[in-house]
Every structure is written in C-alpha cells, then in structure tokens.
JSON list of C-alpha atoms in Angstrom, two decimals:
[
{"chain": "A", "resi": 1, "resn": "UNK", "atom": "CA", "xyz": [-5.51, 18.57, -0.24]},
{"chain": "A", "resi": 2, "resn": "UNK", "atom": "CA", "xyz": [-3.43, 15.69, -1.69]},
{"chain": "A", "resi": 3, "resn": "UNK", "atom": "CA", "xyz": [-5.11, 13.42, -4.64]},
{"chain": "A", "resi": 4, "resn": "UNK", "atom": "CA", "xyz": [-3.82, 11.11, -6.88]},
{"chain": "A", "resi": 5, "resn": "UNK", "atom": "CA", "xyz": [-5.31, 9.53, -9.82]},
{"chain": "A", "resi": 6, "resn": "UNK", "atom": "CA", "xyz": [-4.23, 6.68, -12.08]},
{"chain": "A", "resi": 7, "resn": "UNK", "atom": "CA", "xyz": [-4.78, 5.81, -15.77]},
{"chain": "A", "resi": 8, "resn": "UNK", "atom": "CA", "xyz": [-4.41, 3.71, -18.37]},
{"chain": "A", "resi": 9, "resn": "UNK", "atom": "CA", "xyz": [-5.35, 0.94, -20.58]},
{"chain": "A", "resi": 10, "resn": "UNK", "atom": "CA", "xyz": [-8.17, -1.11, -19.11]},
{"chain": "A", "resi": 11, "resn": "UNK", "atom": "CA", "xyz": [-7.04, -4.52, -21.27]},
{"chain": "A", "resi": 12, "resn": "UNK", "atom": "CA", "xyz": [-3.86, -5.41, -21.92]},
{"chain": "A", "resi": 13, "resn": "UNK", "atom": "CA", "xyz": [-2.78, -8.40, -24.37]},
{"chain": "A", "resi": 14, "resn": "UNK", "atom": "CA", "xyz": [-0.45, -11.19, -23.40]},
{"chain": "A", "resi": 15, "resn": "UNK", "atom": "CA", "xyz": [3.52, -10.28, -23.81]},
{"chain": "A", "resi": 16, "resn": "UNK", "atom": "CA", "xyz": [2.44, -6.34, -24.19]},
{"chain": "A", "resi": 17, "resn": "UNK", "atom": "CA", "xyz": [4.02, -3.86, -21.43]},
{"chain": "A", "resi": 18, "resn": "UNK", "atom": "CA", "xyz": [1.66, -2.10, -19.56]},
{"chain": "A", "resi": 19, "resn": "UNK", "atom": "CA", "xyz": [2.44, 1.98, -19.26]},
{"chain": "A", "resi": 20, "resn": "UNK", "atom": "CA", "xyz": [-0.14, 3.77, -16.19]},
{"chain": "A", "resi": 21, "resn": "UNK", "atom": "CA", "xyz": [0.28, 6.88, -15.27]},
{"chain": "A", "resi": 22, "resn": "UNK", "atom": "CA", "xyz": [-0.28, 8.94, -12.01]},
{"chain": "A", "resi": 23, "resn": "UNK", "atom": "CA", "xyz": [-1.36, 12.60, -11.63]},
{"chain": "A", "resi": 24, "resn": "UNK", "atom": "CA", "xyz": [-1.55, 13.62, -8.79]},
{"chain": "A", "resi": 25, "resn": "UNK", "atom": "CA", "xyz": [-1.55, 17.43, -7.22]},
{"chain": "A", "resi": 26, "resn": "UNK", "atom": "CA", "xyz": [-1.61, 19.11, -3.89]},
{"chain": "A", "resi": 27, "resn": "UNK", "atom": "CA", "xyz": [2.27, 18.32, -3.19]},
{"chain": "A", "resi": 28, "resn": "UNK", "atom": "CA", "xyz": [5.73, 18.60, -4.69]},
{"chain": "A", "resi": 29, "resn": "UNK", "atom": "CA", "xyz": [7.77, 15.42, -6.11]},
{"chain": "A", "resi": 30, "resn": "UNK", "atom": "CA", "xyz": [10.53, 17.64, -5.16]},
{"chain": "A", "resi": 31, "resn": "UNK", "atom": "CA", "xyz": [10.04, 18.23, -1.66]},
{"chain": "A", "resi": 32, "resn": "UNK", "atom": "CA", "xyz": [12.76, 16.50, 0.07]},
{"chain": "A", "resi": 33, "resn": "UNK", "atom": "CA", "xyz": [10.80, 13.48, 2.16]},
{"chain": "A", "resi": 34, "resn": "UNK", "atom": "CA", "xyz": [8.31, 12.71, -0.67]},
{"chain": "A", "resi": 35, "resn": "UNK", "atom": "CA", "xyz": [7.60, 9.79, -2.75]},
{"chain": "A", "resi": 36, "resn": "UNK", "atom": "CA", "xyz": [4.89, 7.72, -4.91]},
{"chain": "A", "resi": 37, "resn": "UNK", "atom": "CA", "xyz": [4.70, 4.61, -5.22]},
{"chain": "A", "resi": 38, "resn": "UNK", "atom": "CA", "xyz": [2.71, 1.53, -6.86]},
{"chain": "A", "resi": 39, "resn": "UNK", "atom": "CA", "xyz": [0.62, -1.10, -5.29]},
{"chain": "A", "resi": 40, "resn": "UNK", "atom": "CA", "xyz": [-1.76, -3.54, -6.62]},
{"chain": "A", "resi": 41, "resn": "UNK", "atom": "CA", "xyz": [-4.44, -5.96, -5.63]},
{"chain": "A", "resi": 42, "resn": "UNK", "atom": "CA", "xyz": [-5.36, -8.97, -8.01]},
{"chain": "A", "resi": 43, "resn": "UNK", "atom": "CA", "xyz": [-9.18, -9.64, -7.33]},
{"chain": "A", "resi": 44, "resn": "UNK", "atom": "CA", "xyz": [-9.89, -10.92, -4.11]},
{"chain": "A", "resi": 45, "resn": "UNK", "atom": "CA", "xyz": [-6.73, -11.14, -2.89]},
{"chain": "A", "resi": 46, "resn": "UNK", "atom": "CA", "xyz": [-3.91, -8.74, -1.08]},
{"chain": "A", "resi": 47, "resn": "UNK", "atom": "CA", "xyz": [-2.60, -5.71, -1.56]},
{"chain": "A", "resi": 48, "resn": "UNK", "atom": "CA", "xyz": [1.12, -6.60, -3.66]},
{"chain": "A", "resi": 49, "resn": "UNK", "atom": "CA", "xyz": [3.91, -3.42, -3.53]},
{"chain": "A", "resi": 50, "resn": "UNK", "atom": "CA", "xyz": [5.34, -2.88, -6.85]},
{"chain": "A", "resi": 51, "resn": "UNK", "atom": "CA", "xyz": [7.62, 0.46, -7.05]},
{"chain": "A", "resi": 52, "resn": "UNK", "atom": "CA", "xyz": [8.45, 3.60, -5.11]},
{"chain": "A", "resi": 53, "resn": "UNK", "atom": "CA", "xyz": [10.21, 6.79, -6.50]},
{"chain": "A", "resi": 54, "resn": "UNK", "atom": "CA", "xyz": [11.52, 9.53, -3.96]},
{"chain": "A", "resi": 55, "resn": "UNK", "atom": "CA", "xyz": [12.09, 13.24, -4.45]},
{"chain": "A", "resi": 56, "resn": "UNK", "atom": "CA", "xyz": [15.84, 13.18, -4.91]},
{"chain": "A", "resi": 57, "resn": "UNK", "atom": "CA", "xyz": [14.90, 10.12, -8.14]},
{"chain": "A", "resi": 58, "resn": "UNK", "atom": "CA", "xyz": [15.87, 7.38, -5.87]},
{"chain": "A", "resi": 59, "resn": "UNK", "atom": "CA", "xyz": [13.78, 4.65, -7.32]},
{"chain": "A", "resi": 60, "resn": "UNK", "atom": "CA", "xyz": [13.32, 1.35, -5.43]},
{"chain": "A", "resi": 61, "resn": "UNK", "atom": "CA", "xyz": [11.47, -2.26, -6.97]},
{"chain": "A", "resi": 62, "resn": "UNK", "atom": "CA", "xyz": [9.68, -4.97, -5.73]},
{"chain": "A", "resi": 63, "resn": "UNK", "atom": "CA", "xyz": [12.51, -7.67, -5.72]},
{"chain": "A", "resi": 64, "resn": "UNK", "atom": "CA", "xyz": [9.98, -10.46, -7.26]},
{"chain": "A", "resi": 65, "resn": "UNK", "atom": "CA", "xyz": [9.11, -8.09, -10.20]},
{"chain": "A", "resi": 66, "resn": "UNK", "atom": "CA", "xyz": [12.30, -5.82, -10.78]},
{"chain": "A", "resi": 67, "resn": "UNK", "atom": "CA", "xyz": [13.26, -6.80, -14.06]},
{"chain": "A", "resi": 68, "resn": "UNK", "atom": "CA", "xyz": [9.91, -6.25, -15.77]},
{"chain": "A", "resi": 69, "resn": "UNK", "atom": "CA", "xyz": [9.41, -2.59, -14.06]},
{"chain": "A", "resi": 70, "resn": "UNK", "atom": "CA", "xyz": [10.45, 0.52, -14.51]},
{"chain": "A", "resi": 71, "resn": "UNK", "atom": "CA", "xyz": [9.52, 3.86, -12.53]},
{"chain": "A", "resi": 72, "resn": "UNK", "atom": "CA", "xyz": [10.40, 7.54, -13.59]},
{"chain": "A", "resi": 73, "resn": "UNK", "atom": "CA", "xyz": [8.61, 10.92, -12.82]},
{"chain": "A", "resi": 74, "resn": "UNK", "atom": "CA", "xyz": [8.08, 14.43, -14.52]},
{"chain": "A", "resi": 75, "resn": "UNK", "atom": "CA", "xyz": [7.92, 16.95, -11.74]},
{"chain": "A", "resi": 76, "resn": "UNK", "atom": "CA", "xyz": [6.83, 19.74, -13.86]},
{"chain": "A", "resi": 77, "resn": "UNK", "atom": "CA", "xyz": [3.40, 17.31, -14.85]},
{"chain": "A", "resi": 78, "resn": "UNK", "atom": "CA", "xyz": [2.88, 16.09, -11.32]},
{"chain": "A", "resi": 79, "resn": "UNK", "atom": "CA", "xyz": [3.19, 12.38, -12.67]},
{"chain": "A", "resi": 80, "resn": "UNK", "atom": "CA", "xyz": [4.40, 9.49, -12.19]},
{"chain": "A", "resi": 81, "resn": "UNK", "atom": "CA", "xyz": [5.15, 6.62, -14.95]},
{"chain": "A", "resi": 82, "resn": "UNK", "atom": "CA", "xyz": [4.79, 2.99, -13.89]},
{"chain": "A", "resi": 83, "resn": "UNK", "atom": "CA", "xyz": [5.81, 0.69, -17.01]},
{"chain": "A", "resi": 84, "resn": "UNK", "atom": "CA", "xyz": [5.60, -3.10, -16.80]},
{"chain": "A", "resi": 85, "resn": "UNK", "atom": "CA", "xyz": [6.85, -5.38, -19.18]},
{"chain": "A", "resi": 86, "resn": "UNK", "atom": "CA", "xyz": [5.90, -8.62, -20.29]},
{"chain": "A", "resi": 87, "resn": "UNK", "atom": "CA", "xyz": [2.39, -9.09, -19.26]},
{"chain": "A", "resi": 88, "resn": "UNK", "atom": "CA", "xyz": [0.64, -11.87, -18.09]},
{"chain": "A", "resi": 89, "resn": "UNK", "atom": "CA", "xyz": [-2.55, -12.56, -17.11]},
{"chain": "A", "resi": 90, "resn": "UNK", "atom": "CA", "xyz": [-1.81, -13.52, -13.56]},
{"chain": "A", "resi": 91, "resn": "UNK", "atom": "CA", "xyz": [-0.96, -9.76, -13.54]},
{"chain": "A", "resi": 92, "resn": "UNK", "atom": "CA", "xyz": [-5.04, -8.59, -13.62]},
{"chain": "A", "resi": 93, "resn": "UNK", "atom": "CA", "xyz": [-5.63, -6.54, -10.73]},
{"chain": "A", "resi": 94, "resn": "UNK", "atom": "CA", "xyz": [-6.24, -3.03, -9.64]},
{"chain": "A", "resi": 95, "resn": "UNK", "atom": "CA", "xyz": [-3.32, -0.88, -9.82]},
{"chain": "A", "resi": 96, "resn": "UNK", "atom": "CA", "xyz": [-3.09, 2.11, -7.16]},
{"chain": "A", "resi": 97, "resn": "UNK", "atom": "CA", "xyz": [-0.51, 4.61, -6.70]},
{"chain": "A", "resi": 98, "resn": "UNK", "atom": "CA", "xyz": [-0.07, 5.83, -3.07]},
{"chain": "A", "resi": 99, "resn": "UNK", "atom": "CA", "xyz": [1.89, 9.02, -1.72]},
{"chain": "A", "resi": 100, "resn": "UNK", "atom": "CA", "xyz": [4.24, 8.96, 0.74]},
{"chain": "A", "resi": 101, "resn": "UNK", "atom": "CA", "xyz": [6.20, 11.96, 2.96]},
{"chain": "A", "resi": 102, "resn": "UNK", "atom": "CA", "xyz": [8.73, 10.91, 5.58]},
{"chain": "A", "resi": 103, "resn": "UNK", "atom": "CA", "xyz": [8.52, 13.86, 7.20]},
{"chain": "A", "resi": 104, "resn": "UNK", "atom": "CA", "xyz": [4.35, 13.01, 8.20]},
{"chain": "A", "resi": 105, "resn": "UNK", "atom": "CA", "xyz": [4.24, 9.15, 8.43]},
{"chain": "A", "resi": 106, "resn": "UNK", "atom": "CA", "xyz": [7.38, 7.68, 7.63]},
{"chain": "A", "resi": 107, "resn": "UNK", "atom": "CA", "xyz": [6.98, 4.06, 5.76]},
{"chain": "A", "resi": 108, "resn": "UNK", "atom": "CA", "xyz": [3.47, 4.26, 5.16]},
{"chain": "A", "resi": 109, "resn": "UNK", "atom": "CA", "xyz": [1.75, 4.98, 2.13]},
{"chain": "A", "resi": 110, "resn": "UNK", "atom": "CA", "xyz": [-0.97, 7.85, 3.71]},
{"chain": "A", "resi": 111, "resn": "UNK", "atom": "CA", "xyz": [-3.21, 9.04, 0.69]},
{"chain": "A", "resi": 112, "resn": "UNK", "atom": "CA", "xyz": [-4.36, 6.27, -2.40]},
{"chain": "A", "resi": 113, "resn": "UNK", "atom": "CA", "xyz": [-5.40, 7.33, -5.65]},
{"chain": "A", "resi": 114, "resn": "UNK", "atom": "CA", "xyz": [-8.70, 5.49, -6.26]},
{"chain": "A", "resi": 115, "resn": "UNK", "atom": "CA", "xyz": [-7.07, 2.85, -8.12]},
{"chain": "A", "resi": 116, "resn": "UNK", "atom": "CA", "xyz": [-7.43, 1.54, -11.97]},
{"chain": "A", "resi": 117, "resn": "UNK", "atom": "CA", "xyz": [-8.21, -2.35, -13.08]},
{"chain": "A", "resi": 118, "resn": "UNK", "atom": "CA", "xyz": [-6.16, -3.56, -15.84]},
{"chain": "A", "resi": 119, "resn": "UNK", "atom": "CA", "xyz": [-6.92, -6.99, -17.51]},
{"chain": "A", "resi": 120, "resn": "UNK", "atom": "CA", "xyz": [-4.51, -9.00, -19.09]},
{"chain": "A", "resi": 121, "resn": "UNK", "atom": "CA", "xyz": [-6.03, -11.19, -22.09]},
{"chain": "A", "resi": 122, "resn": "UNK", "atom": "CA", "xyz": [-5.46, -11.96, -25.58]},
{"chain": "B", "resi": 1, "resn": "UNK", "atom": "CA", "xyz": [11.21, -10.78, 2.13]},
{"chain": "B", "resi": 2, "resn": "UNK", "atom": "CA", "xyz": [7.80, -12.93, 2.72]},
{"chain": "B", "resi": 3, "resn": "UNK", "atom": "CA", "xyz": [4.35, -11.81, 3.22]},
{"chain": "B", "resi": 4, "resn": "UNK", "atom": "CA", "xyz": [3.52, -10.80, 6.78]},
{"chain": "B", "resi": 5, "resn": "UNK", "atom": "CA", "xyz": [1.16, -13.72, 8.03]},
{"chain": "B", "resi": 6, "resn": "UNK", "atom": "CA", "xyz": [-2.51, -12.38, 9.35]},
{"chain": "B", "resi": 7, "resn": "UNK", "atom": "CA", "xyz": [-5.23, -14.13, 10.44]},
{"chain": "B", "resi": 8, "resn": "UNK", "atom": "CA", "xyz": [-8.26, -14.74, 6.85]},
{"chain": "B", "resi": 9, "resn": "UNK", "atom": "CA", "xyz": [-10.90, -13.54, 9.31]},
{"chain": "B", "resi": 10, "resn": "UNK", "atom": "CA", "xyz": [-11.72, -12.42, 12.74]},
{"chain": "B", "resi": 11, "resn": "UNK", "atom": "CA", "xyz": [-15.63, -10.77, 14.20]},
{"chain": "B", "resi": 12, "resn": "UNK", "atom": "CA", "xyz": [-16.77, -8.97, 17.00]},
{"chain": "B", "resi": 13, "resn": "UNK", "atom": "CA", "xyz": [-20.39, -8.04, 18.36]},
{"chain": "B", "resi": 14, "resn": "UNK", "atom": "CA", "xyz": [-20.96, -3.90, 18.18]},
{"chain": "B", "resi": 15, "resn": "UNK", "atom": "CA", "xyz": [-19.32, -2.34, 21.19]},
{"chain": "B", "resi": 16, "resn": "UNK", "atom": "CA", "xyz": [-16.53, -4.80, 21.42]},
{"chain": "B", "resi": 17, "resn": "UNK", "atom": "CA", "xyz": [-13.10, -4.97, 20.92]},
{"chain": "B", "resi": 18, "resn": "UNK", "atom": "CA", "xyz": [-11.18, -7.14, 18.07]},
{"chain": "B", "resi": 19, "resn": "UNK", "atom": "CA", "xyz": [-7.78, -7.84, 17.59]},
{"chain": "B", "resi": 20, "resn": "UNK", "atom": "CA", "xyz": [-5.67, -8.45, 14.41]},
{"chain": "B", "resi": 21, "resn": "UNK", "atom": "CA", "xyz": [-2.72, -9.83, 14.41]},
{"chain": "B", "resi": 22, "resn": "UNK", "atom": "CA", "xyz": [0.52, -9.91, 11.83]},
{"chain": "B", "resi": 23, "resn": "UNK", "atom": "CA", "xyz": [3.21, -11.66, 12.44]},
{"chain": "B", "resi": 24, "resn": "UNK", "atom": "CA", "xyz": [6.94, -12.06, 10.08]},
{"chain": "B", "resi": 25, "resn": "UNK", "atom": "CA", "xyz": [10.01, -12.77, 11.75]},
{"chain": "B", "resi": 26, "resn": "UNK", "atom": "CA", "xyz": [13.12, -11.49, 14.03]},
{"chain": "B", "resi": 27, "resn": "UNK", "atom": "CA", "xyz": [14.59, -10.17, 10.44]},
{"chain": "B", "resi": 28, "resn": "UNK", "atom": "CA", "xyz": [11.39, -8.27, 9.57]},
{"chain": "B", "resi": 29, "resn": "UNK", "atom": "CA", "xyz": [8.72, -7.38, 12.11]},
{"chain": "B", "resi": 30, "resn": "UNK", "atom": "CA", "xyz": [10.85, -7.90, 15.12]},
{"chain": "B", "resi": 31, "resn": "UNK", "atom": "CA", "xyz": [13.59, -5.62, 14.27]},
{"chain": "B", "resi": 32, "resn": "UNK", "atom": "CA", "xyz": [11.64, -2.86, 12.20]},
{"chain": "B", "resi": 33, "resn": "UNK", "atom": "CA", "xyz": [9.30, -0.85, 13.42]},
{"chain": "B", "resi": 34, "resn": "UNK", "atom": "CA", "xyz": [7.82, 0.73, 10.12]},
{"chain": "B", "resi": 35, "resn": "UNK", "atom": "CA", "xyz": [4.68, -1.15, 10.52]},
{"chain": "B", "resi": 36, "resn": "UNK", "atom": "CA", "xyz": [1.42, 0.33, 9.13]},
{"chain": "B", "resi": 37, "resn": "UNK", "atom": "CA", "xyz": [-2.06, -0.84, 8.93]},
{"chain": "B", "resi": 38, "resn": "UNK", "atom": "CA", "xyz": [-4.44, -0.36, 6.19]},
{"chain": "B", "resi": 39, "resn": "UNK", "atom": "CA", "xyz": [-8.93, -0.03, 5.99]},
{"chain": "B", "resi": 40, "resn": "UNK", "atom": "CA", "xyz": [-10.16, -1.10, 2.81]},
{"chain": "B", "resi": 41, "resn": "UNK", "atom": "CA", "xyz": [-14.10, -1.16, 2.69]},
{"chain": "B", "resi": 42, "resn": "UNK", "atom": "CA", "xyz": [-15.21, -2.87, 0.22]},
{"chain": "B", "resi": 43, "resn": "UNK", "atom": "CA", "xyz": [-14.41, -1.39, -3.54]},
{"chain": "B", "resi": 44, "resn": "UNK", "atom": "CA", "xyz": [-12.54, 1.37, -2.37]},
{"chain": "B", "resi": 45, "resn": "UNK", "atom": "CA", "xyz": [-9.13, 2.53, -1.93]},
{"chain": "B", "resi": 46, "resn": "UNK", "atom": "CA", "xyz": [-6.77, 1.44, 1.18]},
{"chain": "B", "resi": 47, "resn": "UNK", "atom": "CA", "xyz": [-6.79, 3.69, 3.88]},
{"chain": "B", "resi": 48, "resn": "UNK", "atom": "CA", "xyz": [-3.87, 4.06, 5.96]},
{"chain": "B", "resi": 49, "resn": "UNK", "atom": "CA", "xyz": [-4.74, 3.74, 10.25]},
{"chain": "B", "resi": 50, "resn": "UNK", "atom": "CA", "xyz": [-1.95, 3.47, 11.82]},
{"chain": "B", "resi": 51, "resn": "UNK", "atom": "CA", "xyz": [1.96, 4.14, 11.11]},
{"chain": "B", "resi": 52, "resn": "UNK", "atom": "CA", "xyz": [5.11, 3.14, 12.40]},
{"chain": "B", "resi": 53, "resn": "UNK", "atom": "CA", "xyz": [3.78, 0.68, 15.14]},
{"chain": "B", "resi": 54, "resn": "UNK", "atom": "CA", "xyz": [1.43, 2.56, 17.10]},
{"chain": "B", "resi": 55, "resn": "UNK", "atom": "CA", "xyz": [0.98, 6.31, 15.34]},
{"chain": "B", "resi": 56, "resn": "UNK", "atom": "CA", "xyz": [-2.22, 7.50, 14.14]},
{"chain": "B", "resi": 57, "resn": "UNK", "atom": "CA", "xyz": [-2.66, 9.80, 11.54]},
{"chain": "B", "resi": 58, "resn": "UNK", "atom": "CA", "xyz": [-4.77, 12.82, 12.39]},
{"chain": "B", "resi": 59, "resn": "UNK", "atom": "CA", "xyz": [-8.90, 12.19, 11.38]},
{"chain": "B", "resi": 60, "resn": "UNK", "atom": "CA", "xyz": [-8.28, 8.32, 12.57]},
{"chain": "B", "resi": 61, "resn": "UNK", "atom": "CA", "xyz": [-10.29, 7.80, 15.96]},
{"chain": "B", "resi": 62, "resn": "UNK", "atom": "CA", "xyz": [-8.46, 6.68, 18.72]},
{"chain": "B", "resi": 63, "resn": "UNK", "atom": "CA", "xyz": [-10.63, 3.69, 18.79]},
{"chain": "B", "resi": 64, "resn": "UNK", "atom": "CA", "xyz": [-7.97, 2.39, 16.52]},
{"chain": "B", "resi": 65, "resn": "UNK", "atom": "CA", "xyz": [-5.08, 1.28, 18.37]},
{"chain": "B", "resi": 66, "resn": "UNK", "atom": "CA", "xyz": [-1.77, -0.72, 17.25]},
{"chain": "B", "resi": 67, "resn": "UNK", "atom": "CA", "xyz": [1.30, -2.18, 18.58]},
{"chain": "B", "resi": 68, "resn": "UNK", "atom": "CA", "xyz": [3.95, -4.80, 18.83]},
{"chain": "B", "resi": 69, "resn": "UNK", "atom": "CA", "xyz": [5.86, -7.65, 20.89]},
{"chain": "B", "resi": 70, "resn": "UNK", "atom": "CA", "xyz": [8.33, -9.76, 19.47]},
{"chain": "B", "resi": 71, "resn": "UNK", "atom": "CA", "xyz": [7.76, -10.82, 16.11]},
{"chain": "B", "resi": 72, "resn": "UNK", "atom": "CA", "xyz": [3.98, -9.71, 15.86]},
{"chain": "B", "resi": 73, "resn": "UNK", "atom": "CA", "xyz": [2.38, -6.57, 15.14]},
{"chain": "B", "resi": 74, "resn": "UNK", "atom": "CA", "xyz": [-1.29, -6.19, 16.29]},
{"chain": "B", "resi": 75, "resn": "UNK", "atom": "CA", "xyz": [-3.95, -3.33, 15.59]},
{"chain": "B", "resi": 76, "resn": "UNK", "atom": "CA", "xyz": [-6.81, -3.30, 18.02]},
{"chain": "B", "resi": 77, "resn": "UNK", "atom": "CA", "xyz": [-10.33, -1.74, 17.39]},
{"chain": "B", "resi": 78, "resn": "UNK", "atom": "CA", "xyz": [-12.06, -0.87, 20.24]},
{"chain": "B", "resi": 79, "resn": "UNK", "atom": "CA", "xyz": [-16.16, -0.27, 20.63]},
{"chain": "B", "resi": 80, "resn": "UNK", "atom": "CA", "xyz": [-16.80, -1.99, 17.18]},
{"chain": "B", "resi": 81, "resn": "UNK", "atom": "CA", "xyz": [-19.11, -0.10, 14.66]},
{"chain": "B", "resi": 82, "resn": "UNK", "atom": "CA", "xyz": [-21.18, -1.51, 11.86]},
{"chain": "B", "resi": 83, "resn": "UNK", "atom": "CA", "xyz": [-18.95, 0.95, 10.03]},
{"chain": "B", "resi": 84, "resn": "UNK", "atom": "CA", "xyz": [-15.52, -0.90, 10.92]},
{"chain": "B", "resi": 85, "resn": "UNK", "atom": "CA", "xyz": [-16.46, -3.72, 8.41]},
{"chain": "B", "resi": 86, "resn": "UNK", "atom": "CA", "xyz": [-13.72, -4.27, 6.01]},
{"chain": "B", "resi": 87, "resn": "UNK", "atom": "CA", "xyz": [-10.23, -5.76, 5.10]},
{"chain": "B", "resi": 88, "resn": "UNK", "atom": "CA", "xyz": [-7.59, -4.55, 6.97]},
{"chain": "B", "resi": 89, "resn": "UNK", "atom": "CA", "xyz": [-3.82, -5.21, 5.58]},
{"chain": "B", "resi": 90, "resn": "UNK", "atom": "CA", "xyz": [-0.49, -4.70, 7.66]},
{"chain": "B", "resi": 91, "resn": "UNK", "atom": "CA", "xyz": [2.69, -3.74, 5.82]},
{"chain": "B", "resi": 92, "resn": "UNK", "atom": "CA", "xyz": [6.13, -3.32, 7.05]},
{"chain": "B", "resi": 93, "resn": "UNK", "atom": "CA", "xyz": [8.71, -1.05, 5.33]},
{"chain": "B", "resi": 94, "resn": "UNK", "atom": "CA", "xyz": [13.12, -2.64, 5.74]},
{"chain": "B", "resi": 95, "resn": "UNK", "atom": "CA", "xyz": [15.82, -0.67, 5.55]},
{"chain": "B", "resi": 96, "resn": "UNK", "atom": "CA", "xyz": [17.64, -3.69, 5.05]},
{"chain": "B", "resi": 97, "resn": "UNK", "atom": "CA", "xyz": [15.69, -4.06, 1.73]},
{"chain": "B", "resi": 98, "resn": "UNK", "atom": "CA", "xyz": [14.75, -0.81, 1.18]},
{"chain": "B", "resi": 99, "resn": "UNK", "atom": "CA", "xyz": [10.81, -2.10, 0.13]},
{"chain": "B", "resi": 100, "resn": "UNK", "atom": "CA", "xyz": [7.83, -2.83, 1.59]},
{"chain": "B", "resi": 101, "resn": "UNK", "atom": "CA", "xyz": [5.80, -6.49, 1.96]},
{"chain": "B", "resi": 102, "resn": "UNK", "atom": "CA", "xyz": [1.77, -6.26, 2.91]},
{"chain": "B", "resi": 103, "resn": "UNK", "atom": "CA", "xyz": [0.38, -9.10, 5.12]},
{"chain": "B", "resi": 104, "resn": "UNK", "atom": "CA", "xyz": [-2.63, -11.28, 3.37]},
{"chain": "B", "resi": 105, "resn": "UNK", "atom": "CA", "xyz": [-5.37, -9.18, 4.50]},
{"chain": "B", "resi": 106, "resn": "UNK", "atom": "CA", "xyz": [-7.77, -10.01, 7.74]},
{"chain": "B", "resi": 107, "resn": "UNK", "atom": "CA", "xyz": [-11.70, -9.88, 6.62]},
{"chain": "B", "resi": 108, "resn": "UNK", "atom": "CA", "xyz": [-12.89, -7.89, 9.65]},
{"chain": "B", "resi": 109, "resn": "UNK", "atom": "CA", "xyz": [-17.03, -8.64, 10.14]},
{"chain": "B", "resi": 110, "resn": "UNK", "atom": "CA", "xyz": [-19.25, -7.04, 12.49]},
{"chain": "B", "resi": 111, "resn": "UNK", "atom": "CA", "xyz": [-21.86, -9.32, 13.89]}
]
C-alpha cells in the first residue's frame, strides 16, 4: 500500500523559504517509472502543479515558479524535499505531494498524501 | 502553458448523467492525450478517476467515464449518487513542456 505524508511549518513569514518534506513508503524512488511530485491548492481555488522528481533525479518545475523552487530526494529516507524561496502570502494554500509510476498510469498523479496548509504572514 | 478552461459548476438529479467538460487548445489538449481527472470531496485529498483520456484506475466504478474530441476533454458520470458531490479538476501532462497544468475545477452538486 502506497502513502505519502507531508510536513512542515504551518506559518511562514514574508521573504522566508519554505522547506516541506514528504515521506512516503510502500514504493521505491528508484524504481525506474517512478516519481513525486508537488501540487498545491490556495483556499478555494484550484489545484496549482509545482515540481516533479523522477527515479533516475530528473527534476522538472512549474515554469511560473522555477526560480524560487527547488526539488531533491533521499532514497534511503523515502523523502522528498520541496524548498521554496521567497515567500509571499499569495503563496497560502495546502501543499500535497502526489506519486506517480509510468508504468501504472502514465501522467497522472494516482495516490495524494493528505496534504499540509502553510500560511504565509508576518 | 494556460490553465485548462472547465465549466465553475454543473448538477444533475440522482440517477442521471452529468458531463464536465475541459477544454485548452490544438497545442495542449488536442495533441496530448495525458489527460487525467481528479475527485476532491470536500477537505480531502484529490483523487485521481481517470488517466490518459479514457483509463480508469482499478477500484474507480465504471460509472465514471472520460474522453476527448478536438480540443476538449470531457469526463462523464453516469447514474449520479449523493456520494459523487465534489470538485472535480482535469490536468493534462506535455511532452513538449515536460509539466503538467490543472483546469479551474468544476463544483459538481447533486440535486
């Protein structure tokens, strides 16, 4: 059974960078075909794709947000990193990270973690 | 690459059939076909439905249906249940751009 869980800070200060990690278990980072990526969802609105990181450490950005993130993994924990620079407050939202395996439903992000709200205020 | 356009809101009586639709352009939607739709009751996690157009992961019923024509992407729910209430995102992955874009979300109520 795959799970994923995220954590972090739950407040974040204007200009700070923003570090969340995901654990997740029931699946190898370095099976060829796998990945885990970041999504989030400001409240009440839609879901926003942030970063993706593949077995092989092919890492891929959001084009809008790519020079404020920053994606790396440690196979042997079963985590993934997700650092953000420069935060704003328009970046509140719930943060999710989401697995994905090529070889099962290629494209498609098929098991969320349960997701973790981080609010950006001074 | 914009967001995928879907309609705020769309309802359907128990027992009926609904119809969302998501719709980019001949550089995205029309010429990919890594589309995938997404549940999301409210407060909880996505849930993925449907992948690459039409494919549904096992545990989804077949109730859930997708598919596409043109520039437009469309999941169909058939025989609506009170349970079927939620937002429902599309998404699209490019190889062109090697990321993904989600559509605005479709508020799905059951009458």
């Amino acid at each position: 059974q795959i799970t994923l869980k995220e954590s972090g800070p739950t407040l974040v200060k204007p200009t700070q960078t923003l570090t969340l990690t995901c654990t997740f278990s029931g699946f190898s980072l370095s099976t060829s075909g796998v990945g885990v990526g970041w999504i989030r969802q400001p409240p009440g609105k839609a879901l926003e794709w942030l970063a993706l990181i593949y077995w092989d450490d092919d890492k891929r950005y959001s084009p809008s947000l790519k020079s404020r993130l920053t994606i790396t993994k440690d196979t042997s924990k079963n985590q993934v990193v997700l650092t953000m620079t420069n935060m704003d407050p328009v970046d509140t939202a719930t943060y999710y990270c989401a697995h994905i395996d090529y070889g099962d439903a290629p494209g498609a992000f098929d098991i969320w973690g349960q997701g973790t709200m981080v609010t950006v205020s001074s | 690459q914009s967001a995928l356009t879907q309609p705020p809101s769309v309802s359907g009586s128990p027992g009926q059939s609904v119809t969302i639709s998501c719709t980019g352009t001949s550089s995205d939607v029309g010429s990919y076909n890594r589309v995938s739709w997404y549940q999301q009751p409210p407060g909880t996690a996505p849930k993925l439905m449907i992948y690459e157009v039409s494919n549904r992961p096992s545990g989804v019923p077949d109730r859930f249906s997708g598919s596409k024509s043109g520039n437009t992407a469309s999941l169909t729910i058939s025989g609506l249940q009170a349970e079927d209430e939620a937002d429902y995102y599309c998404s699209l992955y490019t190889s062109s751009s090697t990321s993904w874009v989600f559509g605005g979300g479709t508020k799905l109520t059951v009458l």
